[in-house]
Short mmCIF file of C-alpha atoms in Angstrom, two decimals:
data_model
loop_
_atom_site.label_atom_id
_atom_site.label_comp_id
_atom_site.label_asym_id
_atom_site.label_seq_id
_atom_site.Cartn_x
_atom_site.Cartn_y
_atom_site.Cartn_z
CA MET A 1310 92.95 86.31 51.70
CA ILE A 1311 95.37 87.36 54.69
CA THR A 1312 99.16 86.70 53.57
CA PRO A 1313 101.48 85.18 56.48
CA ARG A 1314 103.21 88.77 55.82
CA HIS A 1315 99.52 90.36 56.86
CA ALA A 1316 99.31 88.17 59.78
CA VAL A 1317 102.46 89.08 61.05
CA ALA A 1318 101.48 92.98 60.73
CA LEU A 1319 98.31 92.68 61.91
CA CYS A 1320 99.53 90.74 64.86
CA SER A 1321 102.33 93.11 65.56
CA ALA A 1322 100.22 96.70 65.38
CA ALA A 1323 98.03 95.02 68.03
CA ALA A 1324 100.62 93.98 70.52
CA ALA A 1325 101.54 97.68 69.80
CA LEU A 1326 98.10 99.31 70.59
CA LEU A 1327 98.04 96.80 73.75
CA SER A 1328 101.46 98.47 74.87
CA ALA A 1329 99.78 101.76 74.60
CA HIS A 1330 96.74 100.93 76.63
CA SER A 1331 99.13 99.93 79.09
CA VAL A 1332 101.03 103.10 79.34
CA LEU A 1333 97.06 104.72 79.67
CA ASN A 1334 96.23 102.58 82.37
CA ALA A 1335 100.01 103.23 84.35
CA PHE A 1336 98.76 106.73 84.14
CA LEU A 1337 95.26 105.82 85.33
CA LEU A 1338 96.21 103.15 87.92
CA ARG A 1339 94.57 104.68 91.23
CA ARG A 1340 98.00 104.96 94.00
CA PRO A 1341 97.59 105.62 97.34
CA ASP A 1342 98.55 108.48 99.00
CA ALA A 1343 102.18 108.89 100.30
CA ASP A 1344 101.25 109.99 104.19
CA PRO A 1345 97.94 108.24 104.81
CA ALA A 1346 95.73 109.49 107.31
CA THR A 1347 94.66 107.76 110.33
CA VAL A 1348 92.06 105.21 109.85
CA THR A 1349 88.98 106.35 112.12
CA GLU A 1350 87.11 102.86 111.55
CA ARG A 1351 87.77 99.51 112.98
CA VAL A 1352 89.88 97.30 111.04
CA SER A 1353 89.92 93.44 110.68
CA VAL A 1354 92.84 91.50 109.09
CA MET A 1355 91.68 87.94 108.20
CA VAL A 1356 94.63 85.77 107.42
CA PRO A 1357 93.89 81.90 106.22
CA ALA A 1358 96.51 80.27 107.16
CA ARG A 1359 97.79 76.51 105.67
CA ASP A 1360 100.98 75.03 106.24
CA GLU A 1361 102.31 78.52 106.16
CA ALA A 1362 105.22 77.73 109.23
CA SER A 1363 108.05 80.08 106.98
CA THR A 1364 105.58 82.85 106.48
CA ILE A 1365 103.47 83.22 109.33
CA GLY A 1366 105.70 84.88 111.89
CA SER A 1367 106.92 87.62 109.80
CA CYS A 1368 103.91 88.20 108.28
CA LEU A 1369 102.02 88.82 111.31
CA THR A 1370 105.17 90.81 112.47
CA ALA A 1371 104.56 93.23 109.57
CA VAL A 1372 101.06 93.69 110.09
CA LEU A 1373 101.20 94.49 114.01
CA ALA A 1374 103.47 97.01 113.03
CA SER A 1375 101.16 99.12 110.82
CA ALA A 1376 100.67 102.49 111.95
CA GLY A 1377 97.86 104.48 111.48
CA VAL A 1378 95.55 102.02 112.43
CA PRO A 1379 94.72 102.25 115.98
CA ASP A 1380 91.33 100.28 116.04
CA LEU A 1381 93.08 97.21 114.56
CA GLU A 1382 91.81 93.53 114.81
CA VAL A 1383 93.84 90.60 113.66
CA LEU A 1384 92.45 87.34 112.95
CA VAL A 1385 94.19 83.92 112.13
CA LEU A 1386 92.71 80.76 110.81
CA ASP A 1387 94.89 77.32 110.98
CA ASP A 1388 93.44 75.81 108.62
CA ALA A 1389 94.10 71.96 109.47
CA SER A 1390 98.04 72.77 109.18
CA SER A 1391 100.00 69.76 109.08
CA ASP A 1392 102.95 72.21 110.31
CA ALA A 1393 103.65 74.21 113.35
CA THR A 1394 101.59 77.35 111.98
CA ALA A 1395 99.21 78.10 114.67
CA ALA A 1396 102.12 77.54 117.47
CA LEU A 1397 104.22 79.95 115.46
CA ALA A 1398 101.10 82.24 114.87
CA ARG A 1399 100.60 82.99 119.15
CA ALA A 1400 104.50 83.36 119.21
CA ALA A 1401 104.53 85.99 116.92
CA ALA A 1402 101.57 87.61 118.60
CA ALA A 1403 103.39 87.34 121.62
CA GLY A 1404 100.13 87.59 123.56
CA ASP A 1405 98.93 91.19 122.10
CA PRO A 1406 95.50 91.36 122.31
CA ARG A 1407 94.71 92.43 119.20
CA VAL A 1408 95.37 89.10 117.53
CA THR A 1409 93.24 86.17 117.80
CA VAL A 1410 94.27 82.71 116.50
CA LEU A 1411 91.48 80.14 115.17
CA HIS A 1412 91.40 76.44 114.25
CA GLY A 1413 89.34 75.70 111.33
CA THR A 1414 86.65 73.19 110.81
CA GLY A 1415 86.49 70.53 108.75
CA LEU A 1416 86.24 71.36 104.85
CA PRO A 1417 82.41 70.54 103.75
CA ALA A 1418 81.76 69.14 100.48
CA GLY A 1419 81.63 71.95 97.57
CA TRP A 1420 83.50 74.38 99.25
CA LEU A 1421 87.64 75.32 98.21
CA GLY A 1422 89.66 75.89 101.24
CA LYS A 1423 91.04 79.01 100.95
CA PRO A 1424 87.07 80.74 100.31
CA HIS A 1425 86.21 78.45 103.58
CA ALA A 1426 88.80 79.74 105.62
CA LEU A 1427 87.88 83.12 104.97
CA HIS A 1428 84.13 82.17 105.43
CA GLN A 1429 85.09 81.56 109.04
CA LEU A 1430 87.22 84.28 109.51
CA ARG A 1431 84.28 86.56 108.49
CA SER A 1432 82.16 85.02 111.10
CA ARG A 1433 84.64 86.31 113.58
CA ALA A 1434 85.20 89.76 112.33
CA THR A 1435 84.08 93.02 113.82
CA GLY A 1436 85.56 95.56 111.43
CA SER A 1437 83.32 97.89 109.22
CA VAL A 1438 86.46 97.37 107.17
CA LEU A 1439 87.61 93.76 105.93
CA VAL A 1440 91.25 92.78 105.00
CA THR A 1441 92.15 89.27 103.34
CA LEU A 1442 95.71 89.04 103.77
CA ASP A 1443 97.92 85.97 102.40
CA ALA A 1444 100.66 84.57 104.69
CA ASP A 1445 103.35 85.20 102.03
CA VAL A 1446 102.63 89.17 102.18
CA ARG A 1447 104.60 91.53 104.00
CA LEU A 1448 102.96 94.91 104.65
CA ALA A 1449 104.77 98.07 104.53
CA PRO A 1450 104.69 99.89 107.88
CA ASP A 1451 102.04 102.75 106.47
CA GLY A 1452 100.34 99.75 103.96
CA LEU A 1453 97.40 99.00 106.14
CA ALA A 1454 96.45 102.62 106.48
CA ALA A 1455 97.08 103.62 102.78
CA ALA A 1456 94.85 100.92 101.41
CA CYS A 1457 92.08 101.40 103.90
CA GLY A 1458 92.57 105.52 102.52
CA LEU A 1459 92.11 104.02 99.14
CA LEU A 1460 89.36 102.42 99.42
CA ARG A 1461 87.18 105.19 101.44
CA ARG A 1462 88.78 107.93 99.37
CA HIS A 1463 87.34 106.61 95.76
CA ARG A 1464 84.08 105.34 97.62
CA LEU A 1465 84.49 101.71 96.33
CA SER A 1466 83.29 98.75 97.71
CA LEU A 1467 86.42 96.67 96.81
CA VAL A 1468 90.09 97.54 96.59
CA SER A 1469 92.63 95.22 95.38
CA PRO A 1470 96.36 96.60 95.99
CA TYR A 1471 98.52 94.53 94.10
CA PRO A 1472 101.51 94.22 96.12
CA ARG A 1473 105.19 94.37 94.19
CA GLN A 1474 105.90 90.54 93.48
CA VAL A 1475 109.21 89.32 94.07
CA ALA A 1476 110.62 87.11 91.44
CA ILE A 1477 114.02 85.31 92.12
CA THR A 1478 114.77 82.39 90.28
CA PRO A 1479 114.78 82.20 86.38
CA ALA A 1480 111.12 80.53 86.45
CA GLU A 1481 109.56 83.37 88.63
CA ARG A 1482 111.15 85.74 86.99
CA LEU A 1483 110.04 84.61 83.56
CA VAL A 1484 106.53 84.22 84.48
CA GLN A 1485 105.07 86.29 87.37
CA PRO A 1486 106.42 89.62 85.79
CA LEU A 1487 102.98 88.75 83.76
CA LEU A 1488 100.53 88.86 86.19
CA GLN A 1489 100.83 92.94 86.43
CA TRP A 1490 101.39 93.14 83.03
CA SER A 1491 97.88 91.19 81.94
CA TRP A 1492 95.95 93.50 83.79
CA LEU A 1493 97.68 96.77 82.60
CA THR A 1494 97.92 95.35 79.03
CA LEU A 1495 94.49 94.20 78.94
CA LEU A 1496 91.82 96.04 81.30
CA PRO A 1497 90.43 99.40 81.09
CA LEU A 1498 90.93 100.30 84.42
CA ARG A 1499 88.30 103.45 84.51
CA LEU A 1500 85.56 101.10 82.72
CA ALA A 1501 86.05 98.73 84.59
CA GLU A 1502 86.00 100.51 88.16
CA ARG A 1503 82.24 101.44 87.16
CA SER A 1504 80.97 98.59 85.22
CA GLY A 1505 79.72 95.36 86.32
CA ARG A 1506 80.34 93.13 83.55
CA PRO A 1507 82.08 89.99 84.79
CA SER A 1508 84.52 90.26 82.27
CA LEU A 1509 85.72 93.59 83.50
CA ALA A 1510 87.08 92.03 86.80
CA ALA A 1511 91.30 91.89 87.84
CA ALA A 1512 91.96 91.07 91.46
CA ASN A 1513 94.67 89.56 93.44
CA GLY A 1514 94.11 87.36 96.79
CA GLN A 1515 97.13 87.96 98.27
CA LEU A 1516 95.90 91.52 99.46
CA THR A 1517 92.18 92.63 99.06
CA VAL A 1518 90.55 95.58 101.26
CA LEU A 1519 86.30 95.69 101.84
CA ASP A 1520 83.89 97.04 103.04
CA ALA A 1521 82.06 94.54 105.40
CA HIS A 1522 78.16 95.70 104.63
CA ALA A 1523 79.56 95.03 100.91
CA LEU A 1524 80.88 91.83 101.13
CA ASP A 1525 77.54 90.77 103.29
CA ALA A 1526 75.47 91.94 100.43
CA ALA A 1527 77.37 90.20 97.60
CA GLY A 1528 76.84 86.83 99.74
CA GLY A 1529 80.08 87.04 101.35
CA PHE A 1530 82.61 84.19 100.74
CA GLU A 1531 80.05 81.69 100.39
CA ALA A 1532 79.08 83.35 97.15
CA VAL A 1533 82.80 82.25 95.88
CA ARG A 1534 83.03 78.96 97.75
CA ALA A 1535 83.81 76.72 94.83
CA ASP A 1536 85.71 79.47 92.40
CA VAL A 1537 89.26 78.78 91.93
CA LEU A 1538 89.75 82.28 91.24
CA ASP A 1539 88.01 83.36 94.31
CA ASP A 1540 89.41 86.79 94.18
CA VAL A 1541 88.33 87.70 90.84
CA ALA A 1542 85.06 85.58 91.25
CA LEU A 1543 84.77 87.99 95.01
CA LEU A 1544 85.02 91.05 92.75
CA ARG A 1545 82.31 90.30 90.40
CA ALA A 1546 80.12 88.94 93.42
CA VAL A 1547 80.82 92.81 94.74
CA LYS A 1548 79.74 94.09 91.26
CA ALA A 1549 77.10 92.10 90.84
CA SER A 1550 75.29 93.33 94.31
CA GLY A 1551 75.78 96.85 93.06
CA GLY A 1552 79.04 97.60 94.17
CA ARG A 1553 82.55 98.84 92.87
CA GLY A 1554 86.14 97.81 92.79
CA VAL A 1555 89.14 97.57 91.10
CA VAL A 1556 92.69 96.48 91.29
CA VAL A 1557 94.82 99.56 92.19
CA ASP A 1558 98.68 100.14 92.93
CA GLY A 1559 99.74 98.19 95.87
CA THR A 1560 103.55 98.45 95.08
CA SER A 1561 104.77 100.37 98.18
CA LEU A 1562 102.17 98.88 100.11
CA ALA A 1563 103.20 95.16 100.64
CA THR A 1564 105.28 92.69 98.75
CA CYS A 1565 105.25 88.83 97.70
CA ARG A 1566 107.11 86.06 96.84
CA MET A 1567 104.13 84.31 95.49
CA TYR A 1568 106.55 80.67 94.56
CA ASP A 1569 109.59 79.51 95.45
CA GLY A 1570 111.20 78.00 92.00
CA TRP A 1571 109.58 75.97 88.90
CA PRO A 1572 108.08 73.54 90.47
CA GLN A 1573 105.90 75.57 92.71
CA VAL A 1574 105.87 77.99 89.68
CA ARG A 1575 104.09 75.03 87.63
CA ASP A 1576 101.76 73.71 90.16
CA GLY A 1577 100.51 77.32 91.44
CA TYR A 1578 99.19 78.21 87.50
CA ALA A 1579 98.02 74.73 86.77
CA LYS A 1580 95.39 74.79 89.81
CA SER A 1581 94.19 78.05 88.75
CA LEU A 1582 94.73 78.58 84.93
CA TRP A 1583 92.26 76.06 83.60
CA SER A 1584 89.17 78.07 85.25
CA ILE A 1585 89.89 80.68 83.16
CA ALA A 1586 89.29 78.96 80.14
CA PRO A 1587 87.38 75.68 81.14
CA SER A 1588 86.74 74.26 77.81
CA ALA A 1589 89.18 72.57 75.10
CA PRO A 1590 88.37 75.32 72.56
CA ARG A 1591 88.65 78.24 74.86
CA SER A 1592 91.29 76.81 76.38
CA ALA A 1593 93.16 76.27 73.15
CA ALA A 1594 91.90 80.18 72.09
CA LEU A 1595 93.59 81.67 74.61
CA ALA A 1596 96.72 80.01 73.98
CA ALA A 1597 96.54 80.54 70.36
CA THR A 1598 95.96 84.55 70.81
CA CYS A 1599 98.70 84.64 73.21
CA ALA A 1600 100.78 82.81 70.31
CA ALA A 1601 99.57 85.22 67.36
CA LEU A 1602 100.35 88.39 69.24
CA TRP A 1603 103.57 88.01 71.38
CA LEU A 1604 105.44 84.90 69.59
CA LEU A 1605 104.81 85.28 65.96
CA PRO A 1606 106.07 88.89 65.54
CA PRO A 1607 109.55 87.85 67.21
CA ALA A 1608 109.27 84.74 64.99
CA ALA A 1609 108.93 86.77 62.04
CA ALA A 1610 111.75 89.38 63.41
CA LEU A 1611 114.24 86.46 63.24
CA ALA A 1612 113.21 86.03 59.66
CA GLY A 1613 113.90 89.52 58.58
CA SER A 1614 110.65 91.04 58.99
CA ARG A 1615 110.56 94.46 60.08
CA ALA A 1616 107.02 94.41 61.21
CA GLY A 1617 107.75 91.41 63.43
CA ALA A 1618 110.51 93.76 65.03
CA LEU A 1619 108.36 96.66 65.52
CA GLY A 1620 105.87 94.38 67.46
CA TYR A 1621 108.64 92.56 69.58
CA LEU A 1622 109.63 96.15 70.48
CA ALA A 1623 106.33 97.19 71.26
CA ALA A 1624 105.52 94.06 73.32
CA VAL A 1625 108.92 94.74 75.07
CA ALA A 1626 108.08 98.30 75.97
CA GLY A 1627 104.68 97.30 77.19
CA ARG A 1628 106.55 95.31 79.77
CA VAL A 1629 108.84 97.96 80.58
CA VAL A 1630 105.99 100.36 81.45
CA ALA A 1631 104.60 97.48 83.16
CA ALA A 1632 107.65 96.79 85.68
CA ARG A 1633 108.18 100.66 86.23
CA ARG A 1634 104.80 100.83 87.00
CA THR A 1635 104.60 98.36 89.35
CA GLY A 1636 108.42 97.37 90.87
CA GLY A 1637 109.71 95.17 88.90
CA ARG A 1638 113.14 94.40 86.86
CA LEU A 1639 113.46 96.86 83.71
CA TRP A 1640 116.42 95.04 82.70
CA PRO A 1641 117.14 92.46 80.91
CA ASP A 1642 113.79 90.61 81.78
CA PRO A 1643 111.37 92.33 79.57
CA PHE A 1644 113.39 91.55 76.70
CA ALA A 1645 112.68 87.99 77.19
CA HIS A 1646 109.26 88.37 76.86
CA PRO A 1647 108.45 86.17 73.94
CA ALA A 1648 110.05 83.21 76.59
CA SER A 1649 107.83 84.18 79.09
CA ILE A 1650 104.68 83.98 76.86
CA ALA A 1651 105.85 80.53 75.30
CA VAL A 1652 106.25 79.28 79.26
CA LEU A 1653 102.56 81.00 79.71
CA VAL A 1654 101.05 78.90 76.82
CA HIS A 1655 102.70 75.86 78.19
CA LEU A 1656 101.12 75.97 81.64
CA ILE A 1657 97.75 76.92 80.12
CA ALA A 1658 97.87 73.43 78.00
CA SER A 1659 99.37 71.70 81.29
CA SER A 1660 96.68 73.26 83.49
CA HIS A 1661 93.80 72.12 81.38
CA ARG A 1662 95.32 68.61 80.76
CA ARG A 1663 95.75 68.23 84.33
CA SER A 1664 92.21 69.53 85.12
CA ARG A 1665 90.68 66.90 82.90
CA ARG A 1666 92.44 64.11 84.33
CA GLY A 1667 91.14 65.73 87.82
CA ASP A 1668 94.64 65.22 89.42
CA LEU A 1669 95.05 69.06 90.48
CA LEU A 1670 95.38 69.36 94.15
CA TRP A 1671 96.57 72.30 96.04
CA ARG A 1672 97.87 71.91 99.70
CA GLY A 1673 97.06 68.92 99.87
CA ARG A 1674 93.53 69.19 98.40
CA SER A 1675 91.80 68.47 95.26
CA VAL A 1676 91.13 71.94 92.95
CA VAL A 1677 88.84 70.62 90.12
CA LEU A 1678 86.42 68.02 92.05
CA ALA A 1679 85.97 70.18 95.11
CA ALA A 1680 84.91 73.15 92.04
CA ALA A 1681 82.79 70.62 90.59
CA ALA A 1682 80.64 69.82 93.69
CA GLY A 1683 80.32 73.46 94.45
CA ARG A 1684 78.73 74.19 91.18
CA SER A 1685 76.84 71.16 91.27
CA ARG A 1686 75.18 73.00 94.63
CA SER A 1687 74.68 75.96 93.09
#
């Protein structure tokens, strides 16, 4: 029989082992060259934009300032925006012949918005290297060349350079660092790079670099038309078709402020967390595992458990490693790890509950209904 004391010890040991794994991953993480070579291929940067008036201008300005990419094509798709996204994109381009601003067609049944926007962009892209870029991402001057270099130097089909995540408000600082920490802690990077197993896939759609032929062989963006986590699904599709890909270090290549404050954090994670564990049992299991590994030890530590204190400190150490490797805050945010996990558990439960009600919207479009329609058409 496992006693509460034994449970605390086991969970603390597991937390320590996972933090040790994050140290290994921080060492193995593919990193860009400090002085990237000039890209000799045509590069197509594809920017899907829906109601991005506040971000599209600075995004394009950064892209057009990219060094080391002499043959650059920039395609922006205005996806039925209700604001001045298209006009501001044209203003930022200032007549630059490298930029084309497109207007999206209506959203077909069975498609989610972003995959459909990328599908339309792919139909116009002519580069042998394709880059998908969210409008809230800001590339460094050599970020594009370095990202393309990672793709070709390691003979990969897809790389996902993880931008440095900008987190300002308390809600952002609690939740956003869990993104990098999660894959550094849980994903065996070298195995994930070689393996075609769907469970060994992590990607970030904020910035993705693909070989054009590999994308087409995987079925293009139509292969992920109904996937809420289209970035991870795209990597899985590429691997299933014989390609190789992995998340890589994009800390010095780009920055992204994904959400601004609690309402955006809440709604942003609500739209996607349910798809990681769609059923109630799986959602409950995910939340329970997080609570056991990273809430039980610190709770026990407050009651005087030395094992619990060690488990808590091990988790903090893992957060520090992740922050150091990905440009996050080293102090004091890692010490609030239990609070971060508690918020994550709440978000998992909220996402599942809202998905069951079918009222999840993102940028004015239904997420759950579109995903269900897409699965039924598969």
